[in-house]
Amino acid sequence: MVTTFEHGGGVRSVAVPIPDNPLGHTLVYVVATDRGPVLVDTGWDDPASWDTLVAGLAGCGTAAEEVYGVVITHHHPDHHGLSARVREVSGAWVAMHAADTAVVRRTREARPERWFTYMHAKLAAAGAPEEHLAPLRTPRTLPGLSPALPDREIVPGELLDLPGRRLRAIWTPGHTPGHVCLHLEEEHPDRRLPGNGRLFSGDHLLPRITPHIGLYEDPEDATVTDPLGDYLDSLERIGRLAPAEVLPAHQHAFTDAPGRVRELLAHHEERLAGLLTLLAEPLTPWQLAERMEWNRPWAEIPYGSRNIAVSEAESHLRRLVKQGRAEPVAGSEPVAYVAV
């Protein structure tokens, strides 16, 4: 069964399934323009997902062949996966922020063994045990290594090419280095709602879950980034924008963006404070991840999700170090951190 939603004012959405993922689906938004529909994200590259998108577009009164453009909020495969297929059947342009386009380009050019070598070194430095490192010594083919290379750049602050509409890009790094939200600067169809237009928020602002904030993975770049700091700054910008309604990529549309921003800022401050308590003793990033609160006990977290958890622990450590609230222990190997 294909699920579509009518949001009014020439905006609809299609719930495109994500295979074997608890998120369930990505909401692909279909925005009517004077030149044909423009999609905000496309969904996962899977035959069943493609069939759902095609059927959903038909339910919205259009077709994949009629798509004029594709605007990608960020490079993750549940958002960008089907972009190549849409472009192939329609000739549509595909737009993405330059920072995420750089990630796509690296992904397309990288050999699988390079990625496995990098991840092995990274996780070893984080203190991962031997049983976790061993599988990384056997490179294998990874899915999603040939995502579509975008042909247009999303420039923060500029209006996108949606004839007859006003859609402005807002750079919101954190979840990825080039994540963007998209502000539809038009009066909300429900004029009773207070606020400024509508916001396609991607994964930046979700109604009931917090997006993953890990490290920006780049085997060729040794720059010490601060993704959590980027995310918190981006959240505050969206809070000040105060859209009347948020149209996220997962779950459901919601109002009171400033209230949700306050909740997320408080959540991360509480989490940082909790980590400082854990860091009363020196801990490696792996040990910290083992002790952090997740949506299930550490013993039940699958292999791939543990990599994500360690990356999130490291992003929080970097924020604490930058704030002067934690520091690495001199001479520790792998490096451990302690509260100061």
Tab-separated table of C-alpha atoms in Angstrom:
chain	number	residue	atom	x	y	z
A	1	MET	CA	0.000	0.000	0.000
A	2	VAL	CA	1.377	3.393	-1.023
A	3	THR	CA	0.922	6.203	1.496
A	4	THR	CA	0.711	9.784	0.270
A	5	PHE	CA	-0.097	12.951	2.181
A	6	GLU	CA	-1.703	16.213	1.065
A	7	HIS	CA	-0.069	19.193	2.784
A	8	GLY	CA	-1.872	21.917	0.848
A	9	GLY	CA	-0.538	24.757	-1.225
A	10	GLY	CA	0.896	22.507	-3.931
A	11	VAL	CA	2.887	20.296	-1.558
A	12	ARG	CA	2.366	16.552	-1.167
A	13	SER	CA	4.536	13.732	0.135
A	14	VAL	CA	5.128	10.043	-0.512
A	15	ALA	CA	6.289	7.620	2.188
A	16	VAL	CA	9.120	5.698	0.467
A	17	PRO	CA	10.200	2.595	2.438
A	18	ILE	CA	13.726	2.069	3.782
A	19	PRO	CA	14.520	-1.676	3.694
A	20	ASP	CA	15.197	-3.281	7.081
A	21	ASN	CA	15.343	-0.008	8.962
A	22	PRO	CA	13.376	0.964	12.099
A	23	LEU	CA	12.730	4.438	10.651
A	24	GLY	CA	10.388	2.711	8.210
A	25	HIS	CA	10.316	5.266	5.418
A	26	THR	CA	11.552	8.572	4.061
A	27	LEU	CA	9.009	11.265	3.299
A	28	VAL	CA	9.709	12.448	-0.240
A	29	TYR	CA	8.057	15.832	-0.798
A	30	VAL	CA	6.507	16.674	-4.155
A	31	VAL	CA	6.378	20.430	-4.742
A	32	ALA	CA	4.351	21.719	-7.679
A	33	THR	CA	6.082	24.402	-9.767
A	34	ASP	CA	5.366	26.184	-13.054
A	35	ARG	CA	7.796	23.794	-14.783
A	36	GLY	CA	6.631	20.541	-13.204
A	37	PRO	CA	7.133	18.804	-9.856
A	38	VAL	CA	10.319	19.219	-7.825
A	39	LEU	CA	11.196	16.521	-5.299
A	40	VAL	CA	12.735	17.186	-1.917
A	41	ASP	CA	14.795	13.987	-1.424
A	42	THR	CA	14.109	10.741	-3.278
A	43	GLY	CA	14.345	7.741	-0.931
A	44	TRP	CA	16.464	4.578	-0.761
A	45	ASP	CA	17.829	2.952	-3.921
A	46	ASP	CA	15.851	-0.296	-3.871
A	47	PRO	CA	13.419	-1.776	-6.442
A	48	ALA	CA	10.515	-1.790	-3.995
A	49	SER	CA	11.285	1.775	-2.936
A	50	TRP	CA	11.371	2.887	-6.573
A	51	ASP	CA	8.041	1.215	-7.266
A	52	THR	CA	6.568	2.987	-4.243
A	53	LEU	CA	7.890	6.360	-5.376
A	54	VAL	CA	6.497	5.866	-8.893
A	55	ALA	CA	3.100	4.815	-7.562
A	56	GLY	CA	3.120	7.670	-5.065
A	57	LEU	CA	3.864	10.233	-7.748
A	58	ALA	CA	0.944	8.860	-9.751
A	59	GLY	CA	-1.214	9.236	-6.635
A	60	CYS	CA	-0.088	12.868	-6.492
A	61	GLY	CA	-1.263	13.380	-10.053
A	62	THR	CA	2.136	13.354	-11.730
A	63	ALA	CA	4.874	10.921	-12.849
A	64	ALA	CA	8.603	10.369	-12.455
A	65	GLU	CA	9.082	11.378	-16.099
A	66	GLU	CA	7.612	14.813	-15.341
A	67	VAL	CA	9.992	15.710	-12.486
A	68	TYR	CA	11.733	19.033	-13.158
A	69	GLY	CA	14.301	18.967	-10.350
A	70	VAL	CA	15.498	17.144	-7.244
A	71	VAL	CA	16.642	18.991	-4.131
A	72	ILE	CA	18.612	16.806	-1.709
A	73	THR	CA	18.735	17.793	1.962
A	74	HIS	CA	21.833	15.609	2.544
A	75	HIS	CA	23.811	12.784	0.992
A	76	HIS	CA	22.602	9.806	3.090
A	77	PRO	CA	21.234	6.932	0.964
A	78	ASP	CA	17.684	7.101	2.342
A	79	HIS	CA	17.526	10.650	0.943
A	80	HIS	CA	19.778	10.648	-2.125
A	81	GLY	CA	19.550	6.989	-3.153
A	82	LEU	CA	17.020	7.220	-5.979
A	83	SER	CA	18.262	10.524	-7.414
A	84	ALA	CA	20.088	8.860	-10.309
A	85	ARG	CA	17.020	6.852	-11.279
A	86	VAL	CA	14.771	9.936	-11.195
A	87	ARG	CA	17.260	11.902	-13.297
A	88	GLU	CA	17.581	9.016	-15.764
A	89	VAL	CA	13.857	8.842	-16.517
A	90	SER	CA	13.101	12.568	-16.375
A	91	GLY	CA	16.244	14.531	-17.209
A	92	ALA	CA	15.770	16.431	-13.935
A	93	TRP	CA	18.605	18.381	-12.348
A	94	VAL	CA	19.875	17.209	-8.936
A	95	ALA	CA	21.028	19.809	-6.405
A	96	MET	CA	23.037	19.372	-3.198
A	97	HIS	CA	25.216	21.500	-0.918
A	98	ALA	CA	28.883	21.499	-1.976
A	99	ALA	CA	30.094	19.906	1.269
A	100	ASP	CA	27.898	16.846	0.760
A	101	THR	CA	28.627	16.738	-2.969
A	102	ALA	CA	32.284	16.385	-1.972
A	103	VAL	CA	31.323	13.371	0.149
A	104	VAL	CA	29.443	11.848	-2.801
A	105	ARG	CA	32.436	12.385	-5.075
A	106	ARG	CA	34.817	10.723	-2.586
A	107	THR	CA	32.416	7.822	-2.166
A	108	ARG	CA	32.226	7.240	-5.903
A	109	GLU	CA	36.015	7.333	-6.254
A	110	ALA	CA	36.980	5.312	-3.165
A	111	ARG	CA	37.875	1.627	-3.287
A	112	PRO	CA	36.138	-0.526	-0.657
A	113	GLU	CA	39.469	-1.620	0.830
A	114	ARG	CA	40.402	2.025	1.478
A	115	TRP	CA	37.264	2.491	3.532
A	116	PHE	CA	37.819	-0.714	5.542
A	117	THR	CA	41.427	0.253	6.291
A	118	TYR	CA	40.294	3.667	7.450
A	119	MET	CA	37.516	2.311	9.672
A	120	HIS	CA	39.864	-0.290	11.206
A	121	ALA	CA	42.390	2.395	12.140
A	122	LYS	CA	39.703	4.748	13.422
A	123	LEU	CA	37.970	2.169	15.611
A	124	ALA	CA	41.290	0.825	16.905
A	125	ALA	CA	42.214	4.374	17.948
A	126	ALA	CA	38.842	4.635	19.716
A	127	GLY	CA	39.622	1.521	21.773
A	128	ALA	CA	37.457	-1.059	19.976
A	129	PRO	CA	38.155	-4.661	21.028
A	130	GLU	CA	39.780	-7.189	18.714
A	131	GLU	CA	36.547	-9.090	18.045
A	132	HIS	CA	35.026	-5.909	16.622
A	133	LEU	CA	38.072	-5.049	14.515
A	134	ALA	CA	38.579	-8.491	12.973
A	135	PRO	CA	35.775	-8.291	10.318
A	136	LEU	CA	37.256	-5.043	8.979
A	137	ARG	CA	40.357	-6.893	7.794
A	138	THR	CA	38.284	-8.589	5.082
A	139	PRO	CA	37.104	-5.927	2.610
A	140	ARG	CA	33.847	-6.655	0.834
A	141	THR	CA	31.554	-4.843	-1.554
A	142	LEU	CA	29.550	-2.126	0.147
A	143	PRO	CA	26.116	-0.913	-0.996
A	144	GLY	CA	25.584	2.678	-2.011
A	145	LEU	CA	29.071	3.318	-3.389
A	146	SER	CA	27.831	4.883	-6.641
A	147	PRO	CA	25.352	7.597	-5.646
A	148	ALA	CA	24.373	10.177	-8.252
A	149	LEU	CA	26.820	13.032	-8.610
A	150	PRO	CA	24.713	16.214	-8.299
A	151	ASP	CA	24.828	18.627	-11.220
A	152	ARG	CA	23.743	21.752	-9.328
A	153	GLU	CA	24.983	23.341	-6.115
A	154	ILE	CA	22.674	24.471	-3.327
A	155	VAL	CA	24.018	27.841	-2.191
A	156	PRO	CA	22.964	28.823	1.353
A	157	GLY	CA	20.773	31.897	1.446
A	158	GLU	CA	19.797	31.694	-2.218
A	159	LEU	CA	16.456	30.800	-3.759
A	160	LEU	CA	16.378	27.496	-5.635
A	161	ASP	CA	15.169	27.062	-9.196
A	162	LEU	CA	11.493	26.399	-8.494
A	163	PRO	CA	9.569	28.562	-10.994
A	164	GLY	CA	6.567	30.151	-9.322
A	165	ARG	CA	7.731	29.217	-5.803
A	166	ARG	CA	10.061	30.748	-3.206
A	167	LEU	CA	12.266	28.034	-1.688
A	168	ARG	CA	15.360	29.309	0.107
A	169	ALA	CA	18.274	27.143	1.273
A	170	ILE	CA	19.504	27.263	4.859
A	171	TRP	CA	22.796	25.509	5.645
A	172	THR	CA	22.351	23.372	8.759
A	173	PRO	CA	25.505	21.243	9.246
A	174	GLY	CA	25.632	18.666	12.010
A	175	HIS	CA	23.972	15.483	10.803
A	176	THR	CA	26.177	15.813	7.713
A	177	PRO	CA	28.591	18.624	6.774
A	178	GLY	CA	26.355	19.813	3.935
A	179	HIS	CA	22.884	19.250	5.360
A	180	VAL	CA	20.390	21.902	4.299
A	181	CYS	CA	16.895	22.836	5.376
A	182	LEU	CA	14.633	24.469	2.809
A	183	HIS	CA	12.386	27.368	3.729
A	184	LEU	CA	9.236	27.708	1.631
A	185	GLU	CA	8.741	31.456	1.958
A	186	GLU	CA	5.050	31.462	1.180
A	187	GLU	CA	2.015	31.961	3.369
A	188	HIS	CA	0.948	28.719	5.003
A	189	PRO	CA	-2.281	27.274	3.526
A	190	ASP	CA	-3.733	27.361	7.033
A	191	ARG	CA	-3.509	31.076	7.699
A	192	ARG	CA	-4.435	30.559	11.335
A	193	LEU	CA	-0.998	29.096	12.094
A	194	PRO	CA	1.505	31.624	13.454
A	195	GLY	CA	4.985	31.614	11.978
A	196	ASN	CA	6.941	32.089	8.785
A	197	GLY	CA	6.051	29.726	5.940
A	198	ARG	CA	7.045	26.054	5.970
A	199	LEU	CA	10.366	24.297	6.477
A	200	PHE	CA	11.528	21.093	4.793
A	201	SER	CA	13.839	20.018	7.589
A	202	GLY	CA	15.398	16.783	6.290
A	203	ASP	CA	16.883	15.022	9.307
A	204	HIS	CA	17.880	18.236	11.093
A	205	LEU	CA	14.647	18.675	13.034
A	206	LEU	CA	12.404	15.671	13.679
A	207	PRO	CA	9.317	15.594	15.912
A	208	ARG	CA	10.138	12.717	18.272
A	209	ILE	CA	13.705	11.517	17.680
A	210	THR	CA	17.139	13.135	17.663
A	211	PRO	CA	19.263	12.764	14.527
A	212	HIS	CA	22.595	10.984	14.682
A	213	ILE	CA	25.450	13.434	15.221
A	214	GLY	CA	28.664	11.579	14.526
A	215	LEU	CA	31.991	12.556	13.017
A	216	TYR	CA	32.260	13.746	9.424
A	217	GLU	CA	34.068	10.739	7.982
A	218	ASP	CA	36.737	11.577	5.400
A	219	PRO	CA	39.759	9.280	5.096
A	220	GLU	CA	41.684	12.026	3.270
A	221	ASP	CA	41.054	14.874	5.724
A	222	ALA	CA	42.698	15.134	9.142
A	223	THR	CA	40.822	18.325	10.119
A	224	VAL	CA	39.401	18.139	13.642
A	225	THR	CA	35.736	19.008	13.164
A	226	ASP	CA	33.050	19.733	15.761
A	227	PRO	CA	29.821	18.279	14.303
A	228	LEU	CA	27.835	18.589	17.530
A	229	GLY	CA	28.811	22.241	17.840
A	230	ASP	CA	27.777	22.734	14.210
A	231	TYR	CA	24.448	21.052	14.902
A	232	LEU	CA	23.646	23.083	18.013
A	233	ASP	CA	24.447	26.347	16.206
A	234	SER	CA	22.274	25.254	13.269
A	235	LEU	CA	19.398	24.401	15.597
A	236	GLU	CA	19.419	27.875	17.070
A	237	ARG	CA	19.215	29.426	13.587
A	238	ILE	CA	16.161	27.329	12.765
A	239	GLY	CA	14.577	28.237	16.087
A	240	ARG	CA	14.911	31.923	15.250
A	241	LEU	CA	13.354	31.332	11.819
A	242	ALA	CA	10.150	30.104	13.543
A	243	PRO	CA	8.353	28.447	10.603
A	244	ALA	CA	4.631	27.876	10.934
A	245	GLU	CA	5.086	24.174	10.153
A	246	VAL	CA	7.972	21.732	9.804
A	247	LEU	CA	7.894	19.060	7.094
A	248	PRO	CA	10.572	16.541	8.158
A	249	ALA	CA	11.974	13.586	6.230
A	250	HIS	CA	10.773	11.065	8.818
A	251	GLN	CA	7.761	10.614	11.098
A	252	HIS	CA	5.246	13.437	10.517
A	253	ALA	CA	4.734	17.167	10.029
A	254	PHE	CA	4.578	19.311	13.169
A	255	THR	CA	4.335	22.875	14.440
A	256	ASP	CA	6.193	24.828	17.170
A	257	ALA	CA	9.685	24.501	15.738
A	258	PRO	CA	11.156	26.812	18.438
A	259	GLY	CA	9.749	24.522	21.138
A	260	ARG	CA	11.262	21.439	19.504
A	261	VAL	CA	14.584	23.246	19.144
A	262	ARG	CA	14.579	24.035	22.871
A	263	GLU	CA	13.919	20.365	23.643
A	264	LEU	CA	16.835	19.235	21.492
A	265	LEU	CA	19.228	21.823	22.919
A	266	ALA	CA	18.284	20.714	26.428
A	267	HIS	CA	18.655	17.047	25.463
A	268	HIS	CA	22.215	17.516	24.235
A	269	GLU	CA	23.224	19.627	27.229
A	270	GLU	CA	21.851	16.949	29.552
A	271	ARG	CA	23.731	14.301	27.604
A	272	LEU	CA	26.984	16.255	27.776
A	273	ALA	CA	26.534	16.675	31.531
A	274	GLY	CA	25.893	12.938	31.869
A	275	LEU	CA	29.056	12.149	29.924
A	276	LEU	CA	31.079	14.361	32.244
A	277	THR	CA	29.861	12.216	35.137
A	278	LEU	CA	31.008	9.095	33.280
A	279	LEU	CA	34.351	10.758	32.577
A	280	ALA	CA	35.157	11.029	36.266
A	281	GLU	CA	37.453	8.130	35.299
A	282	PRO	CA	39.479	8.004	32.073
A	283	LEU	CA	37.552	6.326	29.251
A	284	THR	CA	38.268	5.667	25.588
A	285	PRO	CA	35.534	6.610	23.094
A	286	TRP	CA	34.571	2.914	22.859
A	287	GLN	CA	34.296	2.603	26.644
A	288	LEU	CA	32.254	5.783	26.777
A	289	ALA	CA	29.879	4.494	24.083
A	290	GLU	CA	29.435	1.251	26.047
A	291	ARG	CA	28.275	3.258	29.074
A	292	MET	CA	26.066	5.807	27.291
A	293	GLU	CA	22.283	5.464	27.192
A	294	TRP	CA	20.931	4.222	23.851
A	295	ASN	CA	17.538	2.954	22.730
A	296	ARG	CA	18.588	-0.558	23.781
A	297	PRO	CA	21.291	-2.144	25.965
A	298	TRP	CA	24.796	-2.165	24.470
A	299	ALA	CA	24.792	-5.974	24.261
A	300	GLU	CA	21.769	-5.785	21.919
A	301	ILE	CA	23.184	-3.129	19.581
A	302	PRO	CA	24.217	-4.725	16.255
A	303	TYR	CA	27.693	-4.447	14.799
A	304	GLY	CA	27.100	-1.588	12.352
A	305	SER	CA	25.127	0.428	14.877
A	306	ARG	CA	28.019	0.171	17.354
A	307	ASN	CA	30.212	1.973	14.822
A	308	ILE	CA	27.615	4.736	14.664
A	309	ALA	CA	27.382	4.869	18.465
A	310	VAL	CA	31.157	5.240	18.844
A	311	SER	CA	31.130	8.035	16.256
A	312	GLU	CA	28.417	9.809	18.243
A	313	ALA	CA	30.387	9.369	21.476
A	314	GLU	CA	33.406	10.943	19.753
A	315	SER	CA	31.389	13.907	18.502
A	316	HIS	CA	30.266	14.601	22.072
A	317	LEU	CA	33.841	14.214	23.333
A	318	ARG	CA	35.054	16.754	20.793
A	319	ARG	CA	32.424	19.231	21.999
A	320	LEU	CA	33.470	18.737	25.631
A	321	VAL	CA	37.156	19.160	24.758
A	322	LYS	CA	36.427	22.305	22.751
A	323	GLN	CA	34.453	23.685	25.702
A	324	GLY	CA	37.364	22.924	28.058
A	325	ARG	CA	35.226	20.466	30.060
A	326	ALA	CA	37.239	17.332	29.179
A	327	GLU	CA	40.736	16.546	27.947
A	328	PRO	CA	42.766	13.610	26.629
A	329	VAL	CA	44.913	11.754	29.140
A	330	ALA	CA	48.563	12.310	28.259
A	331	GLY	CA	50.324	9.144	27.152
A	332	SER	CA	47.186	6.985	27.003
A	333	GLU	CA	47.017	4.452	24.126
A	334	PRO	CA	44.375	4.210	22.807
A	335	VAL	CA	43.574	7.762	23.857
A	336	ALA	CA	41.339	8.059	26.902
A	337	TYR	CA	39.525	11.189	28.039
A	338	VAL	CA	38.702	12.561	31.476
A	339	ALA	CA	36.565	15.408	32.800
A	340	VAL	CA	38.343	18.563	34.005
